[in-house]
Coordinates of C-alpha atoms in Angstrom, one line a residue:
X1309 CA 135.8 32.2 164.9
X1310 CA 136.1 35.9 164.5
X1311 CA 135.9 39.0 166.6
X1312 CA 132.5 40.6 166.6
X1313 CA 131.3 37.4 165.0
X1314 CA 128.4 37.3 167.5
X1315 CA 126.7 40.3 165.9
X1316 CA 124.6 40.3 162.7
X1317 CA 126.5 40.5 159.4
X1318 CA 124.6 43.6 158.3
X1319 CA 125.6 45.4 161.6
X1320 CA 129.3 44.4 161.0
X1321 CA 129.0 45.9 157.5
X1322 CA 127.8 49.2 159.0
X1323 CA 130.5 49.3 161.6
X1324 CA 133.6 48.1 159.7
X1325 CA 135.6 49.5 156.8
X1326 CA 137.4 46.1 156.9
X1327 CA 135.7 43.4 158.8
X1328 CA 137.7 41.2 161.3
X1329 CA 139.0 38.1 159.6
X1330 CA 138.0 34.5 160.4
X1331 CA 140.6 32.4 162.2
X1332 CA 140.8 29.0 163.9
X1333 CA 142.9 27.2 166.5
X1334 CA 145.1 26.0 163.5
X1335 CA 145.8 29.5 162.3
X1336 CA 149.5 30.8 162.3
X1337 CA 150.9 31.6 165.7
X1338 CA 151.5 35.2 164.7
X1339 CA 147.8 35.7 164.0
X1340 CA 146.7 33.9 167.1
X1341 CA 149.0 35.9 169.4
X1342 CA 147.3 39.1 168.2
X1343 CA 143.8 37.6 168.1
X1344 CA 143.7 36.5 171.8
X1345 CA 142.0 39.7 172.8
X1346 CA 140.3 39.6 176.1
X1347 CA 141.3 36.2 177.6
X1348 CA 138.6 35.2 180.1
X1349 CA 139.7 33.2 183.1
X1350 CA 137.5 30.6 184.8
X1351 CA 138.1 28.3 187.7
X1352 CA 138.2 24.7 186.6
X1353 CA 136.0 23.7 189.5
X1354 CA 132.8 25.2 187.9
X1355 CA 130.3 22.3 187.7
X1356 CA 128.8 23.6 184.4
X1357 CA 132.0 24.6 182.8
X1358 CA 131.2 23.2 179.4
X1359 CA 127.9 25.2 179.3
X1360 CA 129.7 28.3 180.5
X1361 CA 132.3 28.0 177.6
X1362 CA 129.5 27.7 175.0
X1363 CA 127.6 30.6 176.6
X1364 CA 130.7 32.9 176.3
X1365 CA 130.8 32.4 172.5
X1366 CA 127.6 34.5 172.3
X1367 CA 129.4 37.2 174.3
X1368 CA 132.2 37.6 171.8
X1369 CA 134.8 35.6 173.8
X1370 CA 137.5 34.0 171.6
X1371 CA 140.0 32.8 174.2
X1372 CA 139.6 31.3 177.7
X1373 CA 141.9 30.0 180.4
X1374 CA 140.6 27.2 182.7
X1375 CA 142.5 27.6 185.9
X1376 CA 143.9 24.9 188.2
X1377 CA 146.2 27.4 190.0
X1378 CA 145.5 30.5 192.2
X1379 CA 141.7 30.6 191.5
X1380 CA 141.1 27.4 193.4
X1381 CA 141.9 26.1 196.8
X1382 CA 144.9 23.7 197.2
X1383 CA 142.5 21.0 198.4
X1384 CA 140.4 21.3 195.2
X1385 CA 143.1 20.4 192.6
X1386 CA 142.3 16.7 192.2
X1387 CA 138.6 17.3 191.9
X1388 CA 139.2 20.2 189.5
X1389 CA 141.3 18.1 187.2
X1390 CA 138.6 15.4 187.1
X1391 CA 135.9 18.0 186.4
X1392 CA 138.1 19.6 183.7
X1393 CA 138.6 16.2 181.9
X1394 CA 134.9 15.5 182.1
X1395 CA 133.8 18.9 180.8
X1396 CA 136.3 18.7 177.9
X1397 CA 134.8 15.4 176.9
X1398 CA 131.3 16.8 177.1
X1399 CA 132.4 19.7 174.8
X1400 CA 134.0 17.3 172.4
X1401 CA 130.8 15.4 172.1
X1402 CA 128.4 18.3 171.9
X1403 CA 130.1 21.2 170.1
X1404 CA 132.2 21.4 166.9
X1405 CA 135.7 22.5 167.7
X1406 CA 135.5 25.2 165.1
X1407 CA 132.8 27.0 167.1
X1408 CA 134.8 27.0 170.4
X1409 CA 137.1 29.7 171.8
X1410 CA 140.8 29.0 172.0
X1411 CA 141.1 27.0 175.3
X1412 CA 144.1 26.9 177.6
X1413 CA 144.6 25.3 181.0
X1414 CA 146.5 27.0 183.7
X1415 CA 148.5 24.4 185.6
X1416 CA 150.5 24.3 188.8
X1417 CA 153.3 21.8 188.0
X1418 CA 155.0 20.6 184.9
X1419 CA 153.8 17.1 185.6
X1420 CA 150.2 18.1 185.1
X1421 CA 150.7 18.9 181.4
X1422 CA 151.4 15.4 180.0
X1423 CA 149.0 13.9 182.6
X1424 CA 146.1 16.0 181.5
X1425 CA 146.8 15.6 177.8
X1426 CA 146.8 11.8 178.3
X1427 CA 143.6 11.9 180.4
X1428 CA 141.8 14.1 177.9
X1429 CA 142.4 11.6 175.1
X1430 CA 140.6 12.6 171.9
X1431 CA 139.2 15.7 173.6
X1432 CA 142.7 17.1 173.7
X1433 CA 142.0 18.3 170.1
X1434 CA 140.0 21.2 171.8
X1435 CA 143.1 22.3 173.7
X1436 CA 145.2 25.1 172.4
X1437 CA 147.8 25.0 175.2
X1438 CA 148.8 25.8 178.8
X1439 CA 149.4 28.8 180.9
X1440 CA 152.5 28.5 183.0
X1441 CA 152.5 30.2 186.4
X1442 CA 155.3 32.2 188.1
X1443 CA 157.6 31.9 185.2
X1444 CA 161.3 32.3 185.5
X1445 CA 164.1 30.5 183.6
X1446 CA 164.7 28.0 186.4
X1447 CA 161.0 27.2 187.1
X1448 CA 159.8 27.7 183.5
X1449 CA 162.0 25.4 181.5
X1450 CA 160.6 22.2 183.1
X1451 CA 157.1 23.4 182.1
X1452 CA 158.2 24.0 178.5
X1453 CA 160.0 20.7 178.3
X1454 CA 156.8 19.0 179.6
X1455 CA 154.7 20.8 177.0
X1456 CA 157.0 19.8 174.2
X1457 CA 156.8 16.1 175.3
X1458 CA 153.0 16.3 175.6
X1459 CA 152.8 17.8 172.1
X1460 CA 155.0 15.0 170.7
X1461 CA 152.9 12.3 172.4
X1462 CA 149.6 13.7 171.4
X1463 CA 150.4 14.9 167.9
X1464 CA 148.6 18.1 168.7
X1465 CA 150.1 21.6 168.5
X1466 CA 150.2 23.1 171.9
X1467 CA 151.2 26.6 172.9
X1468 CA 152.6 28.0 176.1
X1469 CA 151.6 31.3 177.7
X1470 CA 154.1 32.0 180.6
X1471 CA 152.8 34.3 183.4
X1472 CA 155.4 36.8 184.6
X1473 CA 154.5 37.3 188.2
X1474 CA 157.4 36.2 190.4
X1475 CA 159.0 38.4 193.1
X1476 CA 162.4 38.0 191.4
X1477 CA 161.0 39.9 188.5
X1478 CA 159.7 42.7 190.7
X1479 CA 162.7 43.3 193.0
X1480 CA 165.1 45.7 191.5
X1481 CA 168.3 43.8 192.5
X1482 CA 167.2 40.7 190.6
X1483 CA 165.1 42.1 187.8
X1484 CA 167.7 42.4 185.1
X1485 CA 169.0 38.9 185.7
X1486 CA 165.5 37.4 185.9
X1487 CA 164.4 39.1 182.6
X1488 CA 167.5 37.8 180.9
X1489 CA 166.8 34.3 182.0
X1490 CA 163.2 34.5 181.0
X1491 CA 164.2 35.7 177.5
X1492 CA 166.7 32.8 177.2
X1493 CA 163.9 30.3 178.1
X1494 CA 161.2 31.6 175.8
X1495 CA 163.6 32.3 173.0
X1496 CA 164.7 28.7 173.0
X1497 CA 161.0 27.6 172.7
X1498 CA 159.9 30.6 170.6
X1499 CA 157.7 28.5 168.2
X1500 CA 155.6 27.3 171.2
X1501 CA 155.3 30.6 173.1
X1502 CA 152.2 32.3 172.0
X1503 CA 152.2 35.3 174.4
X1504 CA 153.6 36.4 177.7
X1505 CA 151.0 37.4 180.4
X1506 CA 151.6 39.8 183.3
X1507 CA 150.6 38.8 186.8
X1508 CA 150.1 42.3 188.3
X1509 CA 148.0 41.1 191.2
X1510 CA 151.0 39.0 192.4
X1511 CA 153.3 42.0 191.9
X1512 CA 151.1 44.1 194.2
X1513 CA 150.9 41.3 196.7
X1514 CA 154.7 41.4 197.3
X1515 CA 154.2 44.9 198.7
X1516 CA 150.8 44.5 200.3
X1517 CA 149.2 46.8 197.6
X1518 CA 145.9 46.7 195.7
X1519 CA 144.9 49.3 193.2
X1520 CA 141.5 50.9 193.6
X1521 CA 138.9 50.9 190.8
X1522 CA 139.7 54.5 189.9
X1523 CA 143.4 53.7 189.6
X1524 CA 145.1 51.8 186.8
X1525 CA 148.1 49.5 187.0
X1526 CA 150.2 52.5 185.6
X1527 CA 149.3 54.6 188.6
X1528 CA 151.1 52.1 190.9
X1529 CA 154.6 53.1 190.1
X1530 CA 156.4 50.0 191.2
X1531 CA 154.1 47.9 188.9
X1532 CA 154.5 50.4 186.0
X1533 CA 158.3 50.1 186.3
X1534 CA 158.1 46.3 185.9
X1535 CA 155.7 46.6 182.9
X1536 CA 158.1 49.0 181.3
X1537 CA 161.1 46.7 181.8
X1538 CA 159.2 43.6 180.6
X1539 CA 158.3 45.4 177.4
X1540 CA 161.8 46.7 177.1
X1541 CA 163.4 43.3 177.1
X1542 CA 160.6 41.0 175.9
X1543 CA 158.3 43.1 173.7
X1544 CA 160.7 44.6 171.2
X1545 CA 159.6 45.2 167.6
X1546 CA 162.9 44.1 166.1
X1547 CA 161.9 40.4 165.6
X1548 CA 163.1 39.3 169.0
X1549 CA 160.0 40.3 170.9
X1550 CA 156.8 38.5 172.0
X1551 CA 153.2 39.6 172.4
X1552 CA 152.8 40.8 176.0
X1553 CA 149.2 41.0 177.3
X1554 CA 147.7 43.5 179.6
X1555 CA 147.1 42.9 183.3
X1556 CA 143.9 41.8 184.9
X1557 CA 141.2 44.3 185.8
X1558 CA 139.8 43.1 189.2
X1559 CA 136.6 45.1 189.5
X1560 CA 133.1 44.4 188.3
X1561 CA 130.8 45.7 191.0
X1562 CA 129.9 49.2 192.1
X1563 CA 132.4 50.6 194.5
X1564 CA 132.5 53.9 196.4
X1565 CA 134.1 56.4 194.1
X1566 CA 136.7 58.9 195.3
X1567 CA 137.6 60.6 192.0
X1568 CA 135.5 62.0 189.2
X1569 CA 134.6 59.6 186.3
X1570 CA 137.2 59.3 183.6
X1571 CA 134.8 59.0 180.7
X1572 CA 134.2 62.3 179.1
X1573 CA 130.8 63.0 177.6
X1574 CA 131.8 64.0 174.1
X1575 CA 132.2 60.5 172.5
X1576 CA 128.7 59.6 173.8
X1577 CA 125.7 60.9 171.8
X1578 CA 122.6 61.6 173.7
X1579 CA 121.3 58.2 172.7
X1580 CA 124.4 56.6 174.3
X1581 CA 124.3 58.5 177.5
X1582 CA 122.7 55.5 179.3
X1583 CA 125.7 53.4 178.2
X1584 CA 128.1 56.0 179.6
X1585 CA 126.2 56.0 182.9
X1586 CA 126.3 52.2 183.1
X1587 CA 130.0 52.0 182.4
X1588 CA 130.7 54.5 185.2
X1589 CA 128.4 52.8 187.6
X1590 CA 130.3 49.5 187.1
X1591 CA 133.8 51.1 187.2
X1592 CA 134.3 50.4 183.6
X1593 CA 135.8 53.9 183.0
X1594 CA 138.9 52.8 184.9
X1595 CA 139.1 49.7 182.8
X1596 CA 138.8 51.7 179.5
X1597 CA 141.6 54.0 180.6
X1598 CA 143.8 51.0 181.6
X1599 CA 143.2 49.4 178.2
X1600 CA 144.2 52.6 176.5
X1601 CA 147.4 52.8 178.6
X1602 CA 148.1 49.1 177.8
X1603 CA 148.2 50.0 174.1
X1604 CA 150.3 53.1 174.7
X1605 CA 152.8 50.9 176.6
X1606 CA 153.1 48.2 174.0
X1607 CA 150.7 45.6 175.4
X1608 CA 148.0 43.8 173.4
X1609 CA 145.0 41.9 174.7
X1610 CA 144.1 41.6 178.4
X1611 CA 143.5 39.0 181.1
X1612 CA 139.9 39.2 182.2
X1613 CA 138.0 37.7 185.1
X1614 CA 134.5 38.8 184.2
X1615 CA 132.5 38.6 181.0
X1616 CA 131.6 42.2 181.2
X1617 CA 135.3 43.2 180.5
X1618 CA 135.5 41.4 177.2
X1619 CA 133.7 43.8 174.9
X1620 CA 135.5 46.9 176.1
X1621 CA 138.8 45.2 175.4
X1622 CA 137.7 44.2 171.9
X1623 CA 136.0 47.5 171.1
X1624 CA 139.2 49.4 171.9
X1625 CA 141.3 46.9 169.9
X1626 CA 139.6 47.7 166.7
X1627 CA 141.8 49.8 164.4
X1628 CA 140.4 53.3 163.7
X1629 CA 140.0 54.4 160.1
X1630 CA 142.6 57.1 160.8
X1631 CA 145.2 54.6 162.2
X1632 CA 144.6 52.3 159.2
X1633 CA 145.0 55.2 156.7
X1634 CA 148.3 56.2 158.4
X1635 CA 149.6 52.7 158.5
X1636 CA 148.9 52.1 154.8
X1637 CA 150.5 55.3 153.8
X1638 CA 153.7 54.5 155.8
X1639 CA 154.0 51.0 154.3
X1640 CA 153.4 51.9 150.6
X1641 CA 156.2 50.2 148.5
X1642 CA 157.3 53.5 147.1
X1643 CA 158.0 54.8 150.6
X1644 CA 160.8 52.2 151.1
X1645 CA 163.5 54.9 151.1
X1646 CA 161.9 56.7 154.0
X1647 CA 160.8 60.4 154.2
X1648 CA 158.2 62.4 156.0
X1649 CA 154.6 63.1 154.9
X1650 CA 151.5 64.8 156.2
X1651 CA 148.8 62.3 157.2
X1652 CA 145.7 61.9 155.0
X1653 CA 143.7 63.3 158.0
X1654 CA 146.1 66.4 157.8
X1655 CA 146.6 66.3 161.6
X1656 CA 150.0 64.7 162.1
X1657 CA 153.4 63.9 160.7
X1658 CA 154.0 60.3 159.4
X1659 CA 157.7 59.6 159.3
X1660 CA 158.2 56.4 157.3
X1661 CA 161.2 54.7 158.9
X1662 CA 160.5 55.5 162.6
X1663 CA 156.8 54.7 162.3
X1664 CA 157.2 51.5 160.2
X1665 CA 157.1 49.0 163.1
X1666 CA 154.0 50.7 164.5
X1667 CA 152.4 50.5 161.1
X1668 CA 153.2 46.8 160.7
X1669 CA 151.7 46.1 164.1
X1670 CA 148.7 48.2 163.4
X1671 CA 147.9 46.2 160.2
X1672 CA 148.3 42.9 162.1
X1673 CA 145.7 44.2 164.6
X1674 CA 143.5 45.4 161.7
X1675 CA 143.5 41.9 160.3
X1676 CA 142.0 40.2 163.3
X1677 CA 140.0 43.1 165.0
X1678 CA 139.0 44.9 161.8
X1679 CA 139.0 48.6 160.8
X1680 CA 136.2 50.8 161.9
X1681 CA 134.4 53.0 159.4
X1682 CA 135.2 56.7 159.5
X1683 CA 132.2 57.7 161.6
X1684 CA 132.5 54.7 164.0
X1685 CA 134.2 54.9 167.4
X1686 CA 134.5 52.5 170.4
X1687 CA 131.1 53.7 171.7
X1688 CA 129.3 52.4 168.6
X1689 CA 131.3 49.2 168.7
X1690 CA 130.6 48.6 172.3
X1691 CA 126.9 49.3 172.0
X1692 CA 126.6 47.0 169.0
X1693 CA 128.5 44.2 170.8
X1694 CA 126.2 44.5 173.8
X1695 CA 123.1 44.4 171.6
X1696 CA 124.4 41.3 169.8
X1697 CA 125.0 39.3 172.9
X1698 CA 123.1 36.0 173.3

C-alpha cells in the first residue's frame, strides 16, 4: 500500500517531487508508526464490515481500527466478536492481504486478545495488532502481556496502540505519576508499541465538556494542557519518545456556525472555490486547523470516525518542497559540526543543531507521505485525492 496510491500514476507524478513509498504490514515499525496517517475507526458490529474495509482502500485509507469498546453497546460485545471473526475470514478468502489497510482491533479486556487471535485462525495474518483502551501502567501491563502471549502463540507480529484517556491522566494531582507509569509500561514493551493515541473525548467527558465544530482541541485549555504533558513525557525526540497521534474530530455534518470560517481564500484558485465552500459547509475548516495544530504540537496522524476526514489528514501530512529543502540542507554530512545558514527559499534561518531532530522527522514523513512539487499545496492534493476516489 501507499499513500495516494488510489490516484492515477500520472497524477502522482504531477503532484509529487518525491512520491510516497510503498509499504506493507511487514515494514519496519518505525515506518509504520509514521505511515498510519488517518486511522479510521469502525464499530465491529457492522454487518458488511469486510466490504466496508475493501471500499475504504479506494478512498486512500491505510489504517483502520475495528472497535469492540466504546463504539458499541455493552450487550453487543459477544455478537460483535462473532461478526468480527466472520468478516476477517471473508476478507482472508476474498482479498490479498497486501491490498488491505493495516487492521487493528480495539478490545475491552486483556482476555479478548488471545481469544480473538485463536478464533481468527489463519485469518489472523490480516491483523496488525490491538488498540488498548484507558491505558495506565496498572491497567495496561496485562494488555501488553496478553498481546505478547498471543504473538508467541500465533507466530504473527502484533503491535499495540495504547489509548491515553483515563481520568488519572487528566487530573493535575495524579498526572505526573500516571505519565511516569505509562512510560515505564510502554518502554518495557517498546518493540511492540506502534503509537500512542489520545482519547480527547474521554478527557472532555470528565468535565462535562464538548468542543464545538468551530473549536479545536487546543481551544479547550484543560485538554491542551494534557496534550502538552503527554508530548513532553512520551513524545521526545531524543530516542525515548513514541509517535503520538492526534485526537478525533467528531463532526461531519453541517452545524450552525457561530464564528467566521477559518479557511482563507488565497490558497484556493477560482477553480477550487467550490472545494473551499464544501469544506466550510461540512465544518472541515475546523478539522484542517486542528490538523495543523496537531503538527505544531508534535502529533502525527489522527483518529478519524468518518471517511471524509481521511484525505484532509493525508493532504496536510505531505511534506512541502520548502520543508524538504530545509531538512536536506540541515542534514548534509558537511553540516555535522553545526552552524547557521539561510534557507534555500531565502525566508528563514536554518540552525543545524537545534533543527536536526525536526529535519530527521520531516524526512521520515517525506518517505511515507511524499514531497509535493514546488507549485503544489494541500488544496491540489486534496482535490486530486477526491477525484481519485472509487
